[in-house]
Amino acid sequence: MARVRDASFSAARPQQALRACDQPGCAGEGAFRAPKSRQHVDSYHWFCLEHVRAYNAAWNYYAGMNEREIEYELRRDTVWQRPTWPLGWRTAQRDLRDPFDILDGDPQGSRSRRDRRPPPSPEDQAAELFELRAPFTLAELKRRYKTLVKQHHPDAHGGDKDAEERLKAINQAFALLKPRATT
């Protein structure tokens, strides 16, 4: 047996008002939404299919941001904009009694668990020598390298051996950091 639609039911339902396209001069129906800006992604423009395609093709979320702001956004996106903490940060704040020095491993017991940090990596030491923080560009690295070379060159210090050793350390640090620099 075939079902018969109730004509009175469909006639009683109010039709939704059509939304006009937000593109000036367009008479089409605004059926597709697009975010108004990076700061207001919950507020939308309503466009017809043709204009939403053009809007999306020209959309650049990172427009107007510098390199550090883009890096910050990418890092926040990695963790879904949620704050993160190092593993074990809650337990590391507790002071545990360890009279037999099983957990600490320091026979003198002079260093607390919070004082122990892994030694800095060679890359971290090189960045500290150049007074740079990651991420840094190749241009920033070269600029800092030239400044340090001029400052510590042995010819500027009358052939001083200490200056020569400092220059060697600067050259090694530059060679180590150069591949890590962004272009």
JSON list of C-alpha atoms in Angstrom, two decimals, residues 20-30 46-48 50-51:
[
{"chain": "A", "resi": 20, "resn": "ALA", "atom": "CA", "xyz": [21.06, 36.55, -0.12]},
{"chain": "A", "resi": 21, "resn": "CYS", "atom": "CA", "xyz": [24.71, 36.20, -1.19]},
{"chain": "A", "resi": 22, "resn": "ASP", "atom": "CA", "xyz": [26.98, 38.63, 0.73]},
{"chain": "A", "resi": 23, "resn": "GLN", "atom": "CA", "xyz": [28.94, 39.47, -2.42]},
{"chain": "A", "resi": 24, "resn": "PRO", "atom": "CA", "xyz": [27.93, 43.00, -3.48]},
{"chain": "A", "resi": 25, "resn": "GLY", "atom": "CA", "xyz": [25.94, 42.96, -6.69]},
{"chain": "A", "resi": 26, "resn": "CYS", "atom": "CA", "xyz": [25.12, 39.22, -6.57]},
{"chain": "A", "resi": 27, "resn": "ALA", "atom": "CA", "xyz": [21.48, 38.15, -6.60]},
{"chain": "A", "resi": 28, "resn": "GLY", "atom": "CA", "xyz": [22.24, 34.48, -5.85]},
{"chain": "A", "resi": 29, "resn": "GLU", "atom": "CA", "xyz": [21.25, 32.52, -2.75]},
{"chain": "A", "resi": 30, "resn": "GLY", "atom": "CA", "xyz": [23.78, 32.61, 0.10]},
{"chain": "A", "resi": 46, "resn": "TRP", "atom": "CA", "xyz": [27.12, 33.70, 3.32]},
{"chain": "A", "resi": 47, "resn": "PHE", "atom": "CA", "xyz": [27.90, 33.27, -0.37]},
{"chain": "A", "resi": 48, "resn": "CYS", "atom": "CA", "xyz": [26.55, 31.53, -3.43]},
{"chain": "A", "resi": 50, "resn": "GLU", "atom": "CA", "xyz": [30.56, 30.74, -7.26]},
{"chain": "A", "resi": 51, "resn": "HIS", "atom": "CA", "xyz": [31.55, 33.37, -4.71]}
]
